[in-house]
mmCIF file of C-alpha atoms and ligand atoms in Angstrom:
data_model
loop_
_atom_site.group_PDB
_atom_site.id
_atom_site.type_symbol
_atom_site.label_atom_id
_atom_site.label_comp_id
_atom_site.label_asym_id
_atom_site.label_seq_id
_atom_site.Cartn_x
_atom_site.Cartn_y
_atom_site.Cartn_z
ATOM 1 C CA UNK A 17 -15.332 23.341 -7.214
ATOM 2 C CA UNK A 18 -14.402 19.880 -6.060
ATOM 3 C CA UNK A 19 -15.662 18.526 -2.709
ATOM 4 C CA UNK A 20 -13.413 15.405 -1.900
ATOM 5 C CA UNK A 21 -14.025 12.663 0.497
ATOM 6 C CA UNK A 22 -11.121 10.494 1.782
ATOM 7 C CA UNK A 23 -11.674 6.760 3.585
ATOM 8 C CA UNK A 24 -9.107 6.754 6.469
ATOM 9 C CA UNK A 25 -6.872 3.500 6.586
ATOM 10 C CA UNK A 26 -6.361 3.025 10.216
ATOM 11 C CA UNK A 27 -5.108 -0.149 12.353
ATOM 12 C CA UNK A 28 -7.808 0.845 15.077
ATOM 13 C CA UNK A 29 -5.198 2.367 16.946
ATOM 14 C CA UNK A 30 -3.692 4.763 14.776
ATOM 15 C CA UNK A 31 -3.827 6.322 11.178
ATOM 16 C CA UNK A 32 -1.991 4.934 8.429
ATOM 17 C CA UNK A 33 0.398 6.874 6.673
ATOM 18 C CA UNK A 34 -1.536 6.038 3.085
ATOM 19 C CA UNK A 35 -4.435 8.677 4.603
ATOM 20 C CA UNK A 36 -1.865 11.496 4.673
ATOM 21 C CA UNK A 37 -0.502 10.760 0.736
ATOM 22 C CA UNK A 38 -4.374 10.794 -0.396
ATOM 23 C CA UNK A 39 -4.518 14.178 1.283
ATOM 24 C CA UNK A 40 -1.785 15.197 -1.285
ATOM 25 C CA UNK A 41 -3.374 13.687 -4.355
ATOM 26 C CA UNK A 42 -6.647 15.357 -3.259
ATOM 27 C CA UNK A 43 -4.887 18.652 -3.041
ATOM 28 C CA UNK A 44 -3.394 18.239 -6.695
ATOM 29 C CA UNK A 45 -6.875 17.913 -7.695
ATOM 30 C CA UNK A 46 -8.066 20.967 -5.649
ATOM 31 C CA UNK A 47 -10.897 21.951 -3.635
ATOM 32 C CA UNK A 48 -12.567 20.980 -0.111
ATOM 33 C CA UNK A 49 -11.150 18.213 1.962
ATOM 34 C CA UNK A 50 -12.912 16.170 4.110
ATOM 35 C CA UNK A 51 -12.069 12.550 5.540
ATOM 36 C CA UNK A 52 -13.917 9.635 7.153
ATOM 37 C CA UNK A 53 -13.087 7.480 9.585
ATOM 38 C CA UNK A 54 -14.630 4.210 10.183
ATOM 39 C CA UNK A 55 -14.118 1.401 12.654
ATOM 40 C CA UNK A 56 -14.795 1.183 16.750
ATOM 41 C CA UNK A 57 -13.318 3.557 19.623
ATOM 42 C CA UNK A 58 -11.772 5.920 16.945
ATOM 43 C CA UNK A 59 -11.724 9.598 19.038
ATOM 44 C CA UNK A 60 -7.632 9.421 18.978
ATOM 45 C CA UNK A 61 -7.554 7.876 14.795
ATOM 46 C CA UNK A 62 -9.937 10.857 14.215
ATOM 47 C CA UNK A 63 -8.070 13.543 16.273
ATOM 48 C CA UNK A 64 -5.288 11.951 14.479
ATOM 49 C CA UNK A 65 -6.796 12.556 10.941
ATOM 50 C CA UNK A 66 -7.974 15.800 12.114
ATOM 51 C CA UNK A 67 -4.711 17.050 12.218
ATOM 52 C CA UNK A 68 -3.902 16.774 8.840
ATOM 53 C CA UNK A 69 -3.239 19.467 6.587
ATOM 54 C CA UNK A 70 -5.881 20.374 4.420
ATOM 55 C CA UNK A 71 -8.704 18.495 6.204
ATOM 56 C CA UNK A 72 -12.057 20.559 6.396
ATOM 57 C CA UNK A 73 -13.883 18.253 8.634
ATOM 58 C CA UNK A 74 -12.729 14.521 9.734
ATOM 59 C CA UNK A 75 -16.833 12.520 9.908
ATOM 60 C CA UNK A 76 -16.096 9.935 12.751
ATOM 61 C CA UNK A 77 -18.937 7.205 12.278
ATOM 62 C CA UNK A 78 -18.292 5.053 14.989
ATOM 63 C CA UNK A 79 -20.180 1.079 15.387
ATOM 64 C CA UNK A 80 -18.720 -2.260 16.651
ATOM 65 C CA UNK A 81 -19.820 -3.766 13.133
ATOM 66 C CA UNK A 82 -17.371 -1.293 11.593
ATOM 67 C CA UNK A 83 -14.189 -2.200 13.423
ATOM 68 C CA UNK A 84 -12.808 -4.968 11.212
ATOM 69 C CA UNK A 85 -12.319 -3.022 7.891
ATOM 70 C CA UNK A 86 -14.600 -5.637 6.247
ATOM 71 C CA UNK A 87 -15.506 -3.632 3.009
ATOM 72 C CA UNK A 88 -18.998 -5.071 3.003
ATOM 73 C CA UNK A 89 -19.893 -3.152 6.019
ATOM 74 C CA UNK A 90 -17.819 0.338 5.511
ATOM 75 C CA UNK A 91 -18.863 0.774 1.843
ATOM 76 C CA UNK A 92 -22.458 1.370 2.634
ATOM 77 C CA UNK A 93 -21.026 3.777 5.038
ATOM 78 C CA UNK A 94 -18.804 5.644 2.305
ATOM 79 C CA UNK A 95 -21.505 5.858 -0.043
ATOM 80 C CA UNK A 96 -23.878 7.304 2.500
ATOM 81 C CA UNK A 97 -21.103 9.906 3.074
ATOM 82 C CA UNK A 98 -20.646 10.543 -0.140
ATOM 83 C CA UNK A 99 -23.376 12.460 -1.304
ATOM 84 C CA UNK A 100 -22.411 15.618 -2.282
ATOM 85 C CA UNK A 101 -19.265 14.982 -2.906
ATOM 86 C CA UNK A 102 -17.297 15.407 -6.272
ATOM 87 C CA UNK A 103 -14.369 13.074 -5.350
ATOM 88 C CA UNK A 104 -14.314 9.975 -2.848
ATOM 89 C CA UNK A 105 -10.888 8.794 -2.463
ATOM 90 C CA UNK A 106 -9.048 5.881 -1.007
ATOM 91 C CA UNK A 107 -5.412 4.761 -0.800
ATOM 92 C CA UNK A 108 -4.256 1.933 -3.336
ATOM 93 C CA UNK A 109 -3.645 -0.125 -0.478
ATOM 94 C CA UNK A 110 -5.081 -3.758 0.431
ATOM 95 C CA UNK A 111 -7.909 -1.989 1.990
ATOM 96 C CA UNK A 112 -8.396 0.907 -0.631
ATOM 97 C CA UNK A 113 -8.604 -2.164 -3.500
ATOM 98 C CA UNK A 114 -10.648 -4.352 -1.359
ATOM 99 C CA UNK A 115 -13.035 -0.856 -0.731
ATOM 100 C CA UNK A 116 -13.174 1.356 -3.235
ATOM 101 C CA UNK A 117 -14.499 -1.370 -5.989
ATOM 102 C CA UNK A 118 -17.512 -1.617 -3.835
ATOM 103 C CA UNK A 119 -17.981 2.104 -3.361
ATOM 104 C CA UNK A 120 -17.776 2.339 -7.337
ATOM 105 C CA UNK A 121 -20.124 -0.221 -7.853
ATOM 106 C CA UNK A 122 -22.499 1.070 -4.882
ATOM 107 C CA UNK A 123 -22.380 4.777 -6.874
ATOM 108 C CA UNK A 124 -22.848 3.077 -10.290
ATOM 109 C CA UNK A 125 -19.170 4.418 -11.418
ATOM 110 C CA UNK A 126 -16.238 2.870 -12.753
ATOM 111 C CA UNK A 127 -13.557 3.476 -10.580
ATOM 112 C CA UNK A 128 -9.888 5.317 -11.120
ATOM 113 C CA UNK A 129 -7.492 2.602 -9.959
ATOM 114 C CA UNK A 130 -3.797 4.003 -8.671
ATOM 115 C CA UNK A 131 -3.203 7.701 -9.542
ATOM 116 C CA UNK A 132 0.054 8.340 -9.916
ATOM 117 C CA UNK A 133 -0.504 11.858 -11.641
ATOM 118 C CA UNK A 134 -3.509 14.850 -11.555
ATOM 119 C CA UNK A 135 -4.157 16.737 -14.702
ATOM 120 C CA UNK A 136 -7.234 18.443 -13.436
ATOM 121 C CA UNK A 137 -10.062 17.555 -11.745
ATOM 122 C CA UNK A 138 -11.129 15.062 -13.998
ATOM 123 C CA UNK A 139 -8.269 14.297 -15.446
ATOM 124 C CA UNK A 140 -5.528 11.405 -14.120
ATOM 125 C CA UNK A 141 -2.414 9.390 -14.976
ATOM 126 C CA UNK A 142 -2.087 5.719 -13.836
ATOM 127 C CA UNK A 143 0.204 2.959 -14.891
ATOM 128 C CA UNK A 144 -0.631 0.281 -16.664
ATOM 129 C CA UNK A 145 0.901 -3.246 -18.217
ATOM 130 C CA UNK A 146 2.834 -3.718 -14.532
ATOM 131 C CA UNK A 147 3.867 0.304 -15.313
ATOM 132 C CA UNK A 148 5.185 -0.417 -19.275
ATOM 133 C CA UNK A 149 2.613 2.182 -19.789
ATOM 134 C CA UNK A 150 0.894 5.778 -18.501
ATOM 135 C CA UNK A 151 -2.417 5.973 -19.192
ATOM 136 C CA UNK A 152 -4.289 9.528 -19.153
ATOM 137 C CA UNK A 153 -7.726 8.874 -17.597
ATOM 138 C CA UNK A 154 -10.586 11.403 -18.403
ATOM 139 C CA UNK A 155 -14.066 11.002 -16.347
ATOM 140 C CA UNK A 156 -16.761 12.408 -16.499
ATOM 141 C CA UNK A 157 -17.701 15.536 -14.816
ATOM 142 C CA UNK A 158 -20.975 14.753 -13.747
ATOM 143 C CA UNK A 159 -20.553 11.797 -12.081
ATOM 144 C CA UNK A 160 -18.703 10.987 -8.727
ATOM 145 C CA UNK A 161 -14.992 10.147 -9.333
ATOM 146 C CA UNK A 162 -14.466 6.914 -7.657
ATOM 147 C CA UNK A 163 -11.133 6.483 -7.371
ATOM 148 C CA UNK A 164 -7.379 4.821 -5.407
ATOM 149 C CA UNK A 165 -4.467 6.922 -4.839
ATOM 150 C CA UNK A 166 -1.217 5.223 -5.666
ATOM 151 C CA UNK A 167 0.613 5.752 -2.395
ATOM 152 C CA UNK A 168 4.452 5.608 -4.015
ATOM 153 C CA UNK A 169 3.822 8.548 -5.709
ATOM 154 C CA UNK A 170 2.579 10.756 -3.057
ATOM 155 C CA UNK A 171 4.483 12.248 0.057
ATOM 156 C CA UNK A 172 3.046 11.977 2.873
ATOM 157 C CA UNK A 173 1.240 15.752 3.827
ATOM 158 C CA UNK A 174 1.992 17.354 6.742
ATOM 159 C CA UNK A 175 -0.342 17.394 10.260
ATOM 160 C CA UNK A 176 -0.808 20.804 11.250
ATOM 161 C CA UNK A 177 -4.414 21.204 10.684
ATOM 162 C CA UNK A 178 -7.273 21.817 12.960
ATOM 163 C CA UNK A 179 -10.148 20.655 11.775
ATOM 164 C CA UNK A 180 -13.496 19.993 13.271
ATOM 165 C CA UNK A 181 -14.488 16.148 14.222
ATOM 166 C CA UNK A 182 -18.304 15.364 13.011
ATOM 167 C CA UNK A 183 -19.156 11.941 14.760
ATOM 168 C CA UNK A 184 -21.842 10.408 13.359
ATOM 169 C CA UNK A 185 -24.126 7.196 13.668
ATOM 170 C CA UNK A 186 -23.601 4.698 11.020
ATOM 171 C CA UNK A 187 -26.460 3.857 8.609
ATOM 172 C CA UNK A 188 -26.435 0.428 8.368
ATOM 173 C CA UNK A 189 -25.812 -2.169 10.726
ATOM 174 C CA UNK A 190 -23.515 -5.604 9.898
ATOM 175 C CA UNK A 191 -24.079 -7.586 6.708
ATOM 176 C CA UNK A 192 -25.493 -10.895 6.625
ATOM 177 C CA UNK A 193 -23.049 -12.798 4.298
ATOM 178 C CA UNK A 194 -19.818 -11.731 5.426
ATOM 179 C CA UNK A 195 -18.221 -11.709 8.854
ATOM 180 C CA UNK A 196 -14.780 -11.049 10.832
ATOM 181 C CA UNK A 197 -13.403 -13.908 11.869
ATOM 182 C CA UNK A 198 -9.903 -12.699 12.698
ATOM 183 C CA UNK A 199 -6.502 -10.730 11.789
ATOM 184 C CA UNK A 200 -3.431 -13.433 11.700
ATOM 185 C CA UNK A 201 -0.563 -11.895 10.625
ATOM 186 C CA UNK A 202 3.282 -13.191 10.815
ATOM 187 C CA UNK A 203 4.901 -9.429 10.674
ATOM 188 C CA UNK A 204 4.401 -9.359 14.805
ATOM 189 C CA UNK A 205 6.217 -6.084 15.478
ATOM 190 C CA UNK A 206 8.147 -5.200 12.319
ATOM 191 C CA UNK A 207 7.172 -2.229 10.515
ATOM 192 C CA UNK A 208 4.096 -2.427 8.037
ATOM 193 C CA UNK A 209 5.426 -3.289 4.887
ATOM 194 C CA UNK A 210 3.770 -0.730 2.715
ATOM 195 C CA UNK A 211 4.714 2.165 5.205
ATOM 196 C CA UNK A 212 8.487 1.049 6.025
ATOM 197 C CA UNK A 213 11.548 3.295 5.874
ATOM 198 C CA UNK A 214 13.866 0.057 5.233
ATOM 199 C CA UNK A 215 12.441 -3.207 3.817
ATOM 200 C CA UNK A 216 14.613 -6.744 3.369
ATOM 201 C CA UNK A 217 13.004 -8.982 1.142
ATOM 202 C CA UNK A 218 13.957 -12.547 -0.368
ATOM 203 C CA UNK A 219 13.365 -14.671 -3.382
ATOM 204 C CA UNK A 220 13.412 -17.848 -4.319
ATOM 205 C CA UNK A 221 16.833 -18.517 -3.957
ATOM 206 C CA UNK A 222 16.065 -18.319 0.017
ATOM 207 C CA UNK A 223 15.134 -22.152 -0.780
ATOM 208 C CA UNK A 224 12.929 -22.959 1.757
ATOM 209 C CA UNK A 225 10.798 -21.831 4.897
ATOM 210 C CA UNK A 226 13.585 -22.117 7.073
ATOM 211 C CA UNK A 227 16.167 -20.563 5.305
ATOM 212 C CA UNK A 228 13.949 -17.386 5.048
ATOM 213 C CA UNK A 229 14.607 -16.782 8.666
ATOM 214 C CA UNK A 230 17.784 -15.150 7.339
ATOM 215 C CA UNK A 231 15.765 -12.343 5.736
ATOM 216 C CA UNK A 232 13.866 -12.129 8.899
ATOM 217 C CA UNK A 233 16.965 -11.585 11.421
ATOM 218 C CA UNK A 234 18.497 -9.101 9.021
ATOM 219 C CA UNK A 235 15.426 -6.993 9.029
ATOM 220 C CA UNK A 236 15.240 -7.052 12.675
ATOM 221 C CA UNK A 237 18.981 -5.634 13.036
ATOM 222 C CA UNK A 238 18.001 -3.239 10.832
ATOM 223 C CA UNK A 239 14.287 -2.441 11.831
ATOM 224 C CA UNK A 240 12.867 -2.821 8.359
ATOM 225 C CA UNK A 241 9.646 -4.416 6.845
ATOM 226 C CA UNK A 242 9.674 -7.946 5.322
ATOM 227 C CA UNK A 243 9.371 -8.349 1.572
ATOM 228 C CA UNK A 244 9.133 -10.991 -0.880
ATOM 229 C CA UNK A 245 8.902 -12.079 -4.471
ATOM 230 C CA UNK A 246 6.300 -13.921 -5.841
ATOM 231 C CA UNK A 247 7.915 -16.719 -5.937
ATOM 232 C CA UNK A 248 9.057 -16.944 -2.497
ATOM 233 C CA UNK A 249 5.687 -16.657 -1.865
ATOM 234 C CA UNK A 250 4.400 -19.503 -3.919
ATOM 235 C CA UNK A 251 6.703 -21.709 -2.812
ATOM 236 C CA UNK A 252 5.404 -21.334 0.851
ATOM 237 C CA UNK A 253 8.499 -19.645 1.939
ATOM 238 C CA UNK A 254 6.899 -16.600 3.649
ATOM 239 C CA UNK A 255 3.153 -15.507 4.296
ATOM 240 C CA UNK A 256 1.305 -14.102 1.026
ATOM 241 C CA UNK A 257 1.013 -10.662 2.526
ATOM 242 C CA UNK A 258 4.935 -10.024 1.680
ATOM 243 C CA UNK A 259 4.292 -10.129 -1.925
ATOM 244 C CA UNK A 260 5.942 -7.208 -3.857
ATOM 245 C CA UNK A 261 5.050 -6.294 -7.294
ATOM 246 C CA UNK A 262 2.271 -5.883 -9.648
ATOM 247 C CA UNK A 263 0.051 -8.290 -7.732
ATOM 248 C CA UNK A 264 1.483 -8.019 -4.445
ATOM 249 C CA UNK A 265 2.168 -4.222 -2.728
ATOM 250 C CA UNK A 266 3.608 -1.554 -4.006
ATOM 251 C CA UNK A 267 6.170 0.410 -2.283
ATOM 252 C CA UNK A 268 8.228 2.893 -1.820
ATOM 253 C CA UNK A 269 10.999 2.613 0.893
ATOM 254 C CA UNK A 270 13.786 4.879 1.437
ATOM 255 C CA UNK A 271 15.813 1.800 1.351
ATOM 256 C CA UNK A 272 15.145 -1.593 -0.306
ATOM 257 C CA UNK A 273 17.385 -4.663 0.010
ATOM 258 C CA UNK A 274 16.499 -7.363 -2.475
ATOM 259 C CA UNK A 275 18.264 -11.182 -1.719
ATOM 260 C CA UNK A 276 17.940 -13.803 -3.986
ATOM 261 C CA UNK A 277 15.176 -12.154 -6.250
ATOM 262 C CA UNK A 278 16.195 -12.060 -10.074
ATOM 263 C CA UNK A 279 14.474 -8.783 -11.087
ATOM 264 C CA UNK A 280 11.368 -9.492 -13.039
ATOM 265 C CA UNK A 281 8.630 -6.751 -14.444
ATOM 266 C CA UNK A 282 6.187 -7.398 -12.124
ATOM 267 C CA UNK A 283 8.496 -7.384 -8.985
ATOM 268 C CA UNK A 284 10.216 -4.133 -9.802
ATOM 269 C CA UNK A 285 6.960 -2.601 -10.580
ATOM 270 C CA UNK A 286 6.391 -2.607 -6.511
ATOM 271 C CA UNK A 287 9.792 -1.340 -5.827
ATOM 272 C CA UNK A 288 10.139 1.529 -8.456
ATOM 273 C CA UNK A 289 9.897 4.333 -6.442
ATOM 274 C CA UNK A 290 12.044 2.754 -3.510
ATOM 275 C CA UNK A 291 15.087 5.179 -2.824
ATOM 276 C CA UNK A 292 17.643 3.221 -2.767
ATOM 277 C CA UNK A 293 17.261 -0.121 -4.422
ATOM 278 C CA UNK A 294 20.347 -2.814 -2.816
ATOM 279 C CA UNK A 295 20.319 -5.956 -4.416
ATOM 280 C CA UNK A 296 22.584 -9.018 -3.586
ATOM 281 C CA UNK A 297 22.265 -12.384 -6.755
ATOM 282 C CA UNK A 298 25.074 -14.455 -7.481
ATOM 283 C CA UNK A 299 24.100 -13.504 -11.226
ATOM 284 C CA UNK A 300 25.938 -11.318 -12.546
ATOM 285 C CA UNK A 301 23.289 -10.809 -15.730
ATOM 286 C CA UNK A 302 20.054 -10.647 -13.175
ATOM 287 C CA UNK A 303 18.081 -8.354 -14.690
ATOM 288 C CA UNK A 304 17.684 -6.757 -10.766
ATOM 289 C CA UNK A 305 20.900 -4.751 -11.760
ATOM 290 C CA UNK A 306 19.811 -2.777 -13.889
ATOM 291 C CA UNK A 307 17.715 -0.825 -11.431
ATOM 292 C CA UNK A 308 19.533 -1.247 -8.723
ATOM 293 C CA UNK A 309 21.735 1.678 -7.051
ATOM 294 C CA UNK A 310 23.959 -0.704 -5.419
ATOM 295 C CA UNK A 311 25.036 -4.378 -7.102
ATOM 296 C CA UNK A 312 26.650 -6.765 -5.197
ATOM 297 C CA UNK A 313 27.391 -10.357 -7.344
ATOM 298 C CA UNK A 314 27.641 -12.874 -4.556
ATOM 299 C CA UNK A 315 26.076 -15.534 -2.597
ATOM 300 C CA UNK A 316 23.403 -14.863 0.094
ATOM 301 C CA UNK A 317 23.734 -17.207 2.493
ATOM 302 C CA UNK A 318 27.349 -15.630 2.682
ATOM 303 C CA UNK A 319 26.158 -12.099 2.135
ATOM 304 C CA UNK A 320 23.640 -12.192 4.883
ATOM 305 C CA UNK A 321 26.067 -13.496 7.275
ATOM 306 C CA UNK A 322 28.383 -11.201 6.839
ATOM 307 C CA UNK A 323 26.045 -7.972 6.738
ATOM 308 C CA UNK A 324 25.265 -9.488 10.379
ATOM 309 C CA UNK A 325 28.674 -9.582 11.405
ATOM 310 C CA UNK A 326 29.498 -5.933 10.581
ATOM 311 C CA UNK A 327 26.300 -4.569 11.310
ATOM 312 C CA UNK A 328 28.274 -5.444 15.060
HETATM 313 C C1 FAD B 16 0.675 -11.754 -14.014
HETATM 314 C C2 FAD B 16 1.914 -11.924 -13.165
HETATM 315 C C3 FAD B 16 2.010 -11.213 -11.989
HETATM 316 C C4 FAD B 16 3.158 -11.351 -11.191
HETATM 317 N N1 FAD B 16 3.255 -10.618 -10.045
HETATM 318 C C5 FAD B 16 4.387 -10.680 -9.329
HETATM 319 C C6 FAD B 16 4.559 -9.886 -8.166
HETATM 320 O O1 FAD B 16 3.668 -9.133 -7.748
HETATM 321 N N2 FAD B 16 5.725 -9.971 -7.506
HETATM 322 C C7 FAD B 16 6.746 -10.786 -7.900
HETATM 323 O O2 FAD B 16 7.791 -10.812 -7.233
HETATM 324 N N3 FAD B 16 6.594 -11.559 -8.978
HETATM 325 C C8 FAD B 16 5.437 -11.537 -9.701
HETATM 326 N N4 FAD B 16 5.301 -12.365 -10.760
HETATM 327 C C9 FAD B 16 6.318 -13.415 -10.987
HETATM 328 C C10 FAD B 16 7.559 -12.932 -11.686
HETATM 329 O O3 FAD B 16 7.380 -12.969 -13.090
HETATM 330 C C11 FAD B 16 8.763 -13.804 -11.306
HETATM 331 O O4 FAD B 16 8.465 -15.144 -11.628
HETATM 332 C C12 FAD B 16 9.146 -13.732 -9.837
HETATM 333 O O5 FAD B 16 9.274 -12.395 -9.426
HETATM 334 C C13 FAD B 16 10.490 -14.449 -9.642
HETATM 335 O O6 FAD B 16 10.799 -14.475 -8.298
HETATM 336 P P1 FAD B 16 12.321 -14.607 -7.849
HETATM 337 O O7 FAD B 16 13.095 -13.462 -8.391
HETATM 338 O O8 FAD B 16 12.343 -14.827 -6.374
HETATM 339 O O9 FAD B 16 12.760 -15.994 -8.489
HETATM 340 P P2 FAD B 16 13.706 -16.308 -9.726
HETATM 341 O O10 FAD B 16 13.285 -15.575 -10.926
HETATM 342 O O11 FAD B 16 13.796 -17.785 -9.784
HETATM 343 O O12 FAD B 16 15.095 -15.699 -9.296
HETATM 344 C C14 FAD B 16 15.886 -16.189 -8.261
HETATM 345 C C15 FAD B 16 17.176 -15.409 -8.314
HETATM 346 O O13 FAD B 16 17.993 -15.785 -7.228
HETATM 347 C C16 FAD B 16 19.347 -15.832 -7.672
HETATM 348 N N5 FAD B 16 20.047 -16.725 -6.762
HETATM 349 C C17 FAD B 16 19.960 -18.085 -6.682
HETATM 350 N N6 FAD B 16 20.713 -18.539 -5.645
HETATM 351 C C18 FAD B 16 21.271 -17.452 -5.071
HETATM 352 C C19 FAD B 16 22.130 -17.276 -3.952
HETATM 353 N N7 FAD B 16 22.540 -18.310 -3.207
HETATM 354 N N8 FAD B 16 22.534 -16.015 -3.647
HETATM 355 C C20 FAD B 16 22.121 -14.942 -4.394
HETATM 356 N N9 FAD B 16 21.294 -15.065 -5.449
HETATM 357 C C21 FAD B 16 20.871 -16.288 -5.780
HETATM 358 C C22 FAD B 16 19.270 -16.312 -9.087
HETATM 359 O O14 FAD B 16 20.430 -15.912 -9.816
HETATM 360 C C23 FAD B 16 18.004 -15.645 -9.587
HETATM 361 O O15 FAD B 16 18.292 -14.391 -10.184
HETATM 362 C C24 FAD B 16 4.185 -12.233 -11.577
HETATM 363 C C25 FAD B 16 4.054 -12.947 -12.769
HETATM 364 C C26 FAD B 16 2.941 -12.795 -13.540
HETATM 365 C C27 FAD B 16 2.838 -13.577 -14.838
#
């Protein structure tokens, strides 16, 4: 029977939505529950997390050195956690990929990167070649499964649990070579990219700094995340964080709104899963048509205006 530790992804305020999809992946595999939560001043994160279907017992390990999510001080944590589980498993999020490497390498396991599918306990399906291809992963059964939940393929389960909170001290204290410094971010109070309902996000065609103030008003009126392509994002147009695609996030809104971005693999390998894909290029042969729902050949800086206008 499979005993399966999740990491909690919290803000240090409140859960992330990723912790309630890795509840569903862990219930595809089957077996006992349980989650951790790390970090500083956590009783409401962990009452949160304790809420959640499924959840046998939420272990609270509380420590000022744990509340940055710095991965060199919460993966000794995990891994003393761990023992005696089957399963420890994190979302495939910036903090699952930054984490769960370490928590491999700390167990001596390779880790399962992005499941998309469970075939049994041991047994997964993840994407790979920027999702050209499915791969069916087999591990070991006597080792720990290491592994990230790809969050676009899981809903979100529900929160009508009750289970037990187990605080406990942490085992380590802060490592020597890395530190918190700070958080900047330039989303101020627009929804988390990876966990929006609506996101608006711009390409290259935005042209400049500036000009990507358009796909930041537009978002506001409409109370959706911030996106971008890659190559907004090289050319210094937007903050790196926006990135969507294979090396950027991957996500799945309910509705996604593409400006200016041509359509390549590796962006539409972050949006596959989006509901309802929306994309405006004044190419009419931009490979972005072919997965979007709704095409619209025309100019942005017109398009955007315009969208304003009616949106009142
Ligand atoms: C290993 C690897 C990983 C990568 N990872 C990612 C990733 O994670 N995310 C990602 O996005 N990319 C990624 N890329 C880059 C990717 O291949 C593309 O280069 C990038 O997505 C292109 O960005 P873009 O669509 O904004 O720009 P372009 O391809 O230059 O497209 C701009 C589009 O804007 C349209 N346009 C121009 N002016 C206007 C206007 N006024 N109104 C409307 N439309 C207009 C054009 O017709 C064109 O289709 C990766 C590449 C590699 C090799």
């Amino acid at each position: 029977m499979s005993r399966i530790l999740i990491i909690a992804e919290h803000d240090g305020a409140a859960l992330n939505l990723a912790t309630a999809k890795c509840i569903s992946c862990a219930q595809a595999v089957g077996g006992d529950i349980d989650i951790a939560v790390l970090g500083s001043g956590i009783d409401a994160i962990a009452a949160e997390a304790a809420a959640l279907d499924s959840v046998g017992t939420v272990f609270a390990v509380d420590a000022g050195h744990l509340a940055a999510p710095v991965a060199a001080n919460w993966a000794p944590e995990v891994v003393a956690l761990a023992a005696g589980y089957t399963h420890v498993l994190g979302p495939s999020t910036t903090l699952g990929r930054d984490l769960m490497p370490r928590v491999a390498a700390l167990l001596g396991v390779n880790q399962v990167s992005d499941i998309m599918e469970v075939g049994g306990s041991h047994s997964f399906r993840r994407p790979i070649y920027a999702g050209n291809a499915i791969v069916d992963v087999q591990c070991a059964e006597d080792r720990t499964v290491v592994a990230t939940a790809r969050i676009a393929s899981w809903k979100a389960a529900g929160s009508s649990g009750g289970a037990g909170v187990d605080r406990r001290a942490a085992s380590g204290s802060a490592a020597g070579h890395t530190r918190y410094v700070g958080l900047e971010t330039e989303g101020g109070e627009r929804p988390d990219l990876q966990s929006a309902a609506k996101v608006v996000s711009g390409g290259r065609a935005l042209g400049s700094e500036e000009k990507f103030n358009l796909i930041y008003g537009l978002a506001d009126r409409l109370g959706a995340g911030v996106g971008a392509s890659r190559a907004a994002v090289d050319a210094g147009y937007c903050p790196n964080d926006m990135q969507v695609g294979q090396t950027g996030k991957i996500i799945s809104p309910d509705l996604y709104m593409a400006f200016g971005i041509s359509g390549a693999i590796q962006h539409i390998t972050g949006i596959k899963d989006a509901g309802t894909i929306v994309a405006v290029n004044k190419d009419s042969e931009a490979p972005i048509f072919e997965v979007a729902d709704i095409g619209l050949v025309g100019d942005l800086f017109q398009v955007i205006p315009e969208l304003e206008r009616l949106l009142g």
